[in-house]
XYZ file of C-alpha atoms in Angstrom:
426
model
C 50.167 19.940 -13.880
C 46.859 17.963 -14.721
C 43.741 20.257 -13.764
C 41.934 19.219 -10.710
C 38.464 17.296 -10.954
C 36.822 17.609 -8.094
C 37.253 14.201 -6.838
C 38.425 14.121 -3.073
C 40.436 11.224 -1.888
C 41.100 10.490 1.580
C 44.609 9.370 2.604
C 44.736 7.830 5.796
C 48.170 7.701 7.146
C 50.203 8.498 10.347
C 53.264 9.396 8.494
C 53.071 13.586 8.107
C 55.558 13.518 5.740
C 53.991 10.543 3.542
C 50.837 12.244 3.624
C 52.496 15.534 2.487
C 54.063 13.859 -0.622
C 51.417 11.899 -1.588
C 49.034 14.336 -1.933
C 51.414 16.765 -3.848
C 51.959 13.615 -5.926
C 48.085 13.349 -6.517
C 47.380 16.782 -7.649
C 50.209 17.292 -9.841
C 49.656 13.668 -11.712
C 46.412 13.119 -11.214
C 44.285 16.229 -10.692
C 43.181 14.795 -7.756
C 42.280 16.630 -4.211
C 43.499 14.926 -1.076
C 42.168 15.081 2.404
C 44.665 14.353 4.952
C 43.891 12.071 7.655
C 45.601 10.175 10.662
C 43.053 7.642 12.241
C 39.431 6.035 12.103
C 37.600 9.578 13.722
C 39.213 11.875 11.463
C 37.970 10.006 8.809
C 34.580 8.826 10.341
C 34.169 13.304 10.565
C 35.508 13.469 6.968
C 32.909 11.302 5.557
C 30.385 12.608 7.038
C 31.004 16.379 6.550
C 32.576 16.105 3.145
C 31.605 14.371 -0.393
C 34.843 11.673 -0.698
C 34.966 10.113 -3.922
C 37.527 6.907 -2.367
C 39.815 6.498 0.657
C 42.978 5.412 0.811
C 43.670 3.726 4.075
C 47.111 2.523 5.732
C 46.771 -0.973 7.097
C 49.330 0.063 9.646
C 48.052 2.915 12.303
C 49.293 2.698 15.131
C 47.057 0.773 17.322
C 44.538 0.811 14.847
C 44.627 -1.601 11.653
C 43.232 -0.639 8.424
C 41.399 -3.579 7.983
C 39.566 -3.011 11.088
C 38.726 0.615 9.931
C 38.000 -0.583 6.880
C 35.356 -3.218 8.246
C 33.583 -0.311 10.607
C 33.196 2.042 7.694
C 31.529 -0.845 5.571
C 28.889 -1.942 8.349
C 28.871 2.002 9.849
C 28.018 4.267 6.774
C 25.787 4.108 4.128
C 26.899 3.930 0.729
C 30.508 4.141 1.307
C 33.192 5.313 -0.762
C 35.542 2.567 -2.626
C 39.039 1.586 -0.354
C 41.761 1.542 -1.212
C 44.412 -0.787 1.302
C 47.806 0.018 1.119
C 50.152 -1.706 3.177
C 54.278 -1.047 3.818
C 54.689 -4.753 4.596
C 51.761 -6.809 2.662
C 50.948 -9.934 2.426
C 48.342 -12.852 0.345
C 46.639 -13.364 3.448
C 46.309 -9.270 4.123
C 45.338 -8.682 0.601
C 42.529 -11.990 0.908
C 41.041 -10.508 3.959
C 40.692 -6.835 2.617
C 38.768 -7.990 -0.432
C 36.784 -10.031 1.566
C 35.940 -7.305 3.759
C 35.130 -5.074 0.435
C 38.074 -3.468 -0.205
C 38.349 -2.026 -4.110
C 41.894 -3.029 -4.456
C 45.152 -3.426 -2.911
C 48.447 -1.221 -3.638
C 52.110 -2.318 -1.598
C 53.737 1.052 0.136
C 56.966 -0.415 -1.086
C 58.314 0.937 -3.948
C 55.278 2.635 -4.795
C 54.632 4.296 -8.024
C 52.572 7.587 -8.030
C 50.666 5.967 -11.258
C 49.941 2.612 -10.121
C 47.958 4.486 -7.070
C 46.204 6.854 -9.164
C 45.172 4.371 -11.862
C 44.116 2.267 -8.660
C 42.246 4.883 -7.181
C 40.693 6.302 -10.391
C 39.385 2.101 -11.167
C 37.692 2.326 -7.939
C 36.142 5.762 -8.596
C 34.977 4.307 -12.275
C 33.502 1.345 -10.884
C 31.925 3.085 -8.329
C 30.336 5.262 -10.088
C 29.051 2.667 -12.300
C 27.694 0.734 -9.834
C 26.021 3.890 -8.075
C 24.279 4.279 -12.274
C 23.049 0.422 -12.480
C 21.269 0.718 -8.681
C 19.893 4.086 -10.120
C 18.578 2.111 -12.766
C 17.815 -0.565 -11.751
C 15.884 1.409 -9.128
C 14.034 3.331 -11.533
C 12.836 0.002 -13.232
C 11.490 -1.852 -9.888
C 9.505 2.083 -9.580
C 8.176 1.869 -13.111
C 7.148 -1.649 -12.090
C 5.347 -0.339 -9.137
C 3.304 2.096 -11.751
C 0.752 0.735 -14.208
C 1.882 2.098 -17.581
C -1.970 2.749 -18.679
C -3.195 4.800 -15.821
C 0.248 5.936 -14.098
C -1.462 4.772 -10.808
C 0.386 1.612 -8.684
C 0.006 -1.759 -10.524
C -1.784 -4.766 -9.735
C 0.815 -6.682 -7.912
C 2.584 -3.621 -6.303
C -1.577 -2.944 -4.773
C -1.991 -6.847 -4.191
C 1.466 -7.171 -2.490
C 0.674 -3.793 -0.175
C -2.807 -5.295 1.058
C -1.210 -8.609 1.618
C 1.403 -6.906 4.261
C -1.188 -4.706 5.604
C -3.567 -7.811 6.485
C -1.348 -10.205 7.757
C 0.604 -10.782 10.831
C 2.049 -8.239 13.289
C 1.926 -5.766 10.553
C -1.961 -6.122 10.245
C -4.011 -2.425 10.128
C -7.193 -1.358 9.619
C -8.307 0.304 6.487
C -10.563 0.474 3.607
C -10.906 -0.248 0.068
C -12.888 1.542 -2.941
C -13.277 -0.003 -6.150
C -14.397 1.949 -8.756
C -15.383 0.866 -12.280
C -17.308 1.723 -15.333
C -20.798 1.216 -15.302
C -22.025 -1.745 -17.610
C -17.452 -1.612 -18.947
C -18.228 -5.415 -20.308
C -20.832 -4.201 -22.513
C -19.270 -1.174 -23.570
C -15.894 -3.371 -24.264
C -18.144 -5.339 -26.896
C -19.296 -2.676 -28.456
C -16.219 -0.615 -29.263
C -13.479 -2.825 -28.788
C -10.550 -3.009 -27.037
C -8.309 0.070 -27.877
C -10.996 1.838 -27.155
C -11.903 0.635 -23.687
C -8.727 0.989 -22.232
C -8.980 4.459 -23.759
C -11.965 4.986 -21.431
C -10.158 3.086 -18.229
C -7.507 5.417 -18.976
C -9.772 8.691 -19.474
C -11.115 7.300 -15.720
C -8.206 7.436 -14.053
C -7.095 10.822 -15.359
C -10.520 11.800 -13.350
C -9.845 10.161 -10.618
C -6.403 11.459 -10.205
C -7.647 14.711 -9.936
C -9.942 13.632 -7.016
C -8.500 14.866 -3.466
C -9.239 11.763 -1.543
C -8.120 12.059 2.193
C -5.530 10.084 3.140
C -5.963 7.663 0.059
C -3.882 6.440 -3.151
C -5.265 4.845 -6.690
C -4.187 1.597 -7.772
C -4.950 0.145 -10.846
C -6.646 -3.739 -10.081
C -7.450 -6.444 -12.555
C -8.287 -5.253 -16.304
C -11.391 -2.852 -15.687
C -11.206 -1.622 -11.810
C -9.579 1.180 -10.010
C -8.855 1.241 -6.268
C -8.240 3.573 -3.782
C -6.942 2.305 -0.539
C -7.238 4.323 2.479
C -4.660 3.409 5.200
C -4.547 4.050 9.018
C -7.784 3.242 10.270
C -10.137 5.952 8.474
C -13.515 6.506 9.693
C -16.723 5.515 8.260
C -17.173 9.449 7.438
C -14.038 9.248 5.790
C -15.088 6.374 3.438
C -18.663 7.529 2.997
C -17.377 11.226 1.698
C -14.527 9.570 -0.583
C -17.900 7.328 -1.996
C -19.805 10.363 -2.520
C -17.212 12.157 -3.972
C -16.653 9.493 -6.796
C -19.822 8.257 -7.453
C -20.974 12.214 -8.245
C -17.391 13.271 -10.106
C -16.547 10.712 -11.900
C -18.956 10.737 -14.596
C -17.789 11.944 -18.297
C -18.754 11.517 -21.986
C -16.548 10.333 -24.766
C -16.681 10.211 -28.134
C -15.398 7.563 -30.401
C -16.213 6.805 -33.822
C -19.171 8.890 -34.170
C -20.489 7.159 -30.943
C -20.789 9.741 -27.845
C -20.226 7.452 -24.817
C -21.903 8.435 -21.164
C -19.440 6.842 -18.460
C -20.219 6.671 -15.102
C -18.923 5.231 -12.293
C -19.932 2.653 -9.671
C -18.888 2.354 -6.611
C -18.238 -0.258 -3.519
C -16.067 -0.329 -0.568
C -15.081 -2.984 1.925
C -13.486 -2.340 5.540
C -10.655 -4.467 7.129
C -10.776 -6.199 9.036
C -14.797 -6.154 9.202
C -15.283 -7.397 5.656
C -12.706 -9.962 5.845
C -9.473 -11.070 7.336
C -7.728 -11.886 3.613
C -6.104 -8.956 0.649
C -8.404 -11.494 -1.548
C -11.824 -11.466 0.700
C -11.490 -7.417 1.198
C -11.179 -7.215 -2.504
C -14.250 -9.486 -3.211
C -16.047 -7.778 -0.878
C -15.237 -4.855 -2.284
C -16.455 -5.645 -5.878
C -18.917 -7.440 -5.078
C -20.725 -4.759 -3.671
C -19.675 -2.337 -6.773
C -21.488 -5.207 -8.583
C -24.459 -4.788 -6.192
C -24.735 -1.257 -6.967
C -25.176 -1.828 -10.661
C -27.795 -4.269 -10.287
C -29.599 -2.161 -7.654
C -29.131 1.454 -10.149
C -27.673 2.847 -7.578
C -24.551 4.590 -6.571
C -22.385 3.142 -3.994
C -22.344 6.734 -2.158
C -25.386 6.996 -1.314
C -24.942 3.159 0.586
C -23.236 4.588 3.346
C -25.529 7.470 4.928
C -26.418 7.270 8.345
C -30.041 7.194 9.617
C -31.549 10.960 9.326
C -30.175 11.647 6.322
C -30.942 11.130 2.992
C -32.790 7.976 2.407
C -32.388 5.572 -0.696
C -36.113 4.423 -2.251
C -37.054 1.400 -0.972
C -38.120 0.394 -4.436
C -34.382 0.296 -5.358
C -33.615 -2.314 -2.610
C -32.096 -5.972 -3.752
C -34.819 -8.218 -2.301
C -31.926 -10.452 -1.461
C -32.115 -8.200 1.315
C -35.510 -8.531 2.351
C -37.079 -11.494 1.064
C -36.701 -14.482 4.028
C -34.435 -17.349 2.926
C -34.411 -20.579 4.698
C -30.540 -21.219 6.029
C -29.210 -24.652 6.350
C -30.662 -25.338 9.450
C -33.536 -25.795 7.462
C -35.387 -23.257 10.169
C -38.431 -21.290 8.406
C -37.009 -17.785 8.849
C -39.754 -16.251 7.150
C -41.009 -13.166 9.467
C -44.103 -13.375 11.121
C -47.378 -11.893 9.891
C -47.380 -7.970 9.901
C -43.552 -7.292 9.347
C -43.813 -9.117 5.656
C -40.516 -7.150 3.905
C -42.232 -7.356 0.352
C -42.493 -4.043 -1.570
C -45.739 -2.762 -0.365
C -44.781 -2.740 3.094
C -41.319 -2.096 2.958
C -41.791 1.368 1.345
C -43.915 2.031 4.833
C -40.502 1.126 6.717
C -37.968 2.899 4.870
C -34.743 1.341 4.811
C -31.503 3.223 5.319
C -27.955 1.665 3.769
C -24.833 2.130 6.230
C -21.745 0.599 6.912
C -21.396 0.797 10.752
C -19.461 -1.378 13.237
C -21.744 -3.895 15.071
C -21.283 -6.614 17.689
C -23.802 -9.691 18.203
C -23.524 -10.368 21.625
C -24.761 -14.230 21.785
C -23.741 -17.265 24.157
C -25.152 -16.561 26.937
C -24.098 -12.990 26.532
C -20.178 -13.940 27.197
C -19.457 -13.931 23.262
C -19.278 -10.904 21.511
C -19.041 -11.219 17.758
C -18.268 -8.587 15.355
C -20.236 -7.593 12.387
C -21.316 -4.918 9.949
C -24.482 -3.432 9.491
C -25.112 -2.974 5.735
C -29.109 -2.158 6.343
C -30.988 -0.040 8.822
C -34.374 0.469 9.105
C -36.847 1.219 12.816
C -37.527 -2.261 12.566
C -34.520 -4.589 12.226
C -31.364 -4.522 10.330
C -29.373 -6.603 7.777
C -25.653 -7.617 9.471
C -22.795 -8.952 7.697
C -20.203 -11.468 9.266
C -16.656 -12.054 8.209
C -17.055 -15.677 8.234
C -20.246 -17.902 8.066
C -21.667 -19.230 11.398
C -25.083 -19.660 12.799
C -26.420 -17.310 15.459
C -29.154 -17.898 17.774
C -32.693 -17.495 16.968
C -32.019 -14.700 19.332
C -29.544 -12.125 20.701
C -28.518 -8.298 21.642
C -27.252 -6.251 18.929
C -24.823 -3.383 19.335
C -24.407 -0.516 17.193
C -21.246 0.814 17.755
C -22.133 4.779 18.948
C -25.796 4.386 18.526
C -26.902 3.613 22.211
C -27.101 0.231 24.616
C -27.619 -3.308 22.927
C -31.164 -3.961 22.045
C -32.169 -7.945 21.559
C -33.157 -9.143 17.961
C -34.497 -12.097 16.505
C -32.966 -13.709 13.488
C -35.728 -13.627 10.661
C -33.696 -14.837 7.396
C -30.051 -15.727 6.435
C -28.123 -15.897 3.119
C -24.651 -16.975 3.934
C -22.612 -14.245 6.007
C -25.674 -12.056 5.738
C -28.273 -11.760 8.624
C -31.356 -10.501 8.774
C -33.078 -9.077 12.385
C -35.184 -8.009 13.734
C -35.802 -5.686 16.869
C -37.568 -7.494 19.356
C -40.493 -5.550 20.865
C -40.579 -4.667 24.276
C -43.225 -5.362 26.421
């Protein structure tokens, strides 16, 4: 008697006394367990309370066909089992239809030979199982894919692919998007080489791994920048304590060839859909303003505090951001005597950076734009647009939570980028 393997087999039948001697026949021949069954239910509750390795299924029931059953288990359960058809009065046309339906294979009740079933049922089992192995690895391979073999965090096009479907049609969400890089990487590339750059990038994202950003996952983006996307809508908090958090951990010091290296990180982060309604224009926004924090010495973290807290030095301001800049319209937005945003006077009005949701109300106050305030001070603000247009000299301004509208006047403009301010009240 061969020793059973485990492997269950379902027999399907409405003959008792088949069923009886073909599973006797099974076990003693072919080590194989049999679980006795008369019609589609028994067999629907078989498969789902039991591990079957194949089922062999009557085409003959009753009122039921086999085929029929057949079908329904292919389009009702997940990852079924191989079938077997077998068939007391077959036919071409029986045996056509079964394969097309996904039958394994296709064995005639007449005359049937013990061995010639359990070779057919132990083919379908092999095949299965080999199929089951090449998903599995084949599954394993589109995962590796997903994963960027230098930091282990998701690759470019896996990161690229997931903010295309999260900023485009019915699928569209709000969320935000750090990129993180080395400070001055292109000079430190030229210095030490390339081996030995990526051996920093990947230093960097061992640090950032260990990071416990809220709601957020690392991606690796381009040849020198990390990511961290942060999904469902997060706050501005949210973002502002994940930019903190970086910009103050991930520093570290490496050496290499006798050199001791001081990394640091800088920092920027862009909001959808307020930075832009693209994957590519939330990423640019995004790095551009990492780029802006190089230039200005100063870490993207501290870009994002609210008024009443800590303050960055006016002396570390772009004065992109303050000096006028005439727009096409070829207006003279320079501000009027008195509120002149050189240095001298702008250390007097201290500047705060945020990120805050703003709407320009303009039109005849029917048309509400949004924007987002990137610059705060008591006298006016610096607003960003998504796309370029041209406001009116003047209109209300809403901070989102920070009170009712107050009218500004438009005093310079650099593309998206406007510059206010507050009108006085009289």
């Amino acid at each position: 008697m061969t020793i059973p393997d485990g492997k269950r087999v379902a027999i399907v039948d409405d003959d008792p006394l088949f069923l009886e001697h073909i599973e006797a026949a099974l076990l003693r021949e072919g080590g194989l367990r049999v679980v006795k069954l008369n019609d589609s239910k028994s067999l629907f509750d078989a498969l789902q309370n039991q591990s079957i390795s194949c089922v062999v299924l009557d085409q003959n029931l009753g009122a039921e066909s086999g085929l029929a059953i057949g079908q329904a288990l292919r389009e009702q359960v997940a990852n079924p089992p191989p079938i077997i058809m077998l068939t007391g009065a077959g036919s071409e046309r029986t045996a056509v239809k079964a394969f097309r339906i996904g039958f394994s294979d296709y064995v005639p009740k007449r005359n049937l030979q013990n061995r010639e079933l359990i070779g057919a049922i132990r083919s379908a089992i092999s095949r299965a199982e080999q199929d089951q192995a090449a998903r599995e690895r084949t599954k394993k391979l589109l995962e590796g894919e997903r994963h960027d073999s230098l930091t282990g965090f998701y690759a470019d096009h896996y990161i690229r692919a997931r903010l295309e479907e999260m900023t485009s049609g019915r699928h569209a969400s709000p969320f935000a998007l750090i990129a993180v890089r080395i400070k001055d990487s292109r000079t430190i590339h030229a210095r030490i080489g390339h081996r030995a750059s990526e051996m920093l990038f990947r230093d960097l994202a061992a640090h950032a791994a260990k990071l416990d950003i809220r709601g957020g996952y690392w991606g690796h983006l381009g040849t020198d920048t990390l990511v961290s996307v942060l999904e469902d809508d997060p706050g501005e908090d949210d973002v502002a304590d994940a930019c903190r958090l970086m910009a103050s951990k991930l520093k570290f010091t490496v050496s290499h060839d006798g050199l001791s290296i001081d990394c640091e990180a800088i920092v920027g982060a862009s909001l959808f859909p307020q930075d832009g309604h693209t994957a590519d224009a939330v990423i640019d926004t995004a790095l551009a303003e990492s780029d802006r924090a190089a230039t200005l010495e100063a870490r993207w973290a501290t870009s994002f505090l609210d008024p009443g807290t800590e303050a960055v030095a006016n002396s570390q301001l772009d004065d992109s951001l303050a000096v006028p800049t005439p727009d096409r319209r070829g207006m003279d937005l320079s501000p009027p005597d008195g509120i002149d945003r050189r240095r001298s006077d702008r250390r007097r009005d201290q500047r705060y950076r945020v990120l805050r949701r703003g709407r320009a109300i303009v039109d005849g106050l029917h048309s509400v734009i949004d924007c987002t305030v990137r610059n705060l001070s008591e006298s006016g603000a610096q607003l960003r647009f998504a796309s370029y247009f041209v406001p009116p000299d003047r209109f209300k301004l809403e901070i989102v939570g920070a009170g009712e509208p107050r009218w500004v006047l438009v005093r310079w403009q650099v593309g998206n980028d406007v510059g206010v301010q507050y009108e006085e009240q009289g």
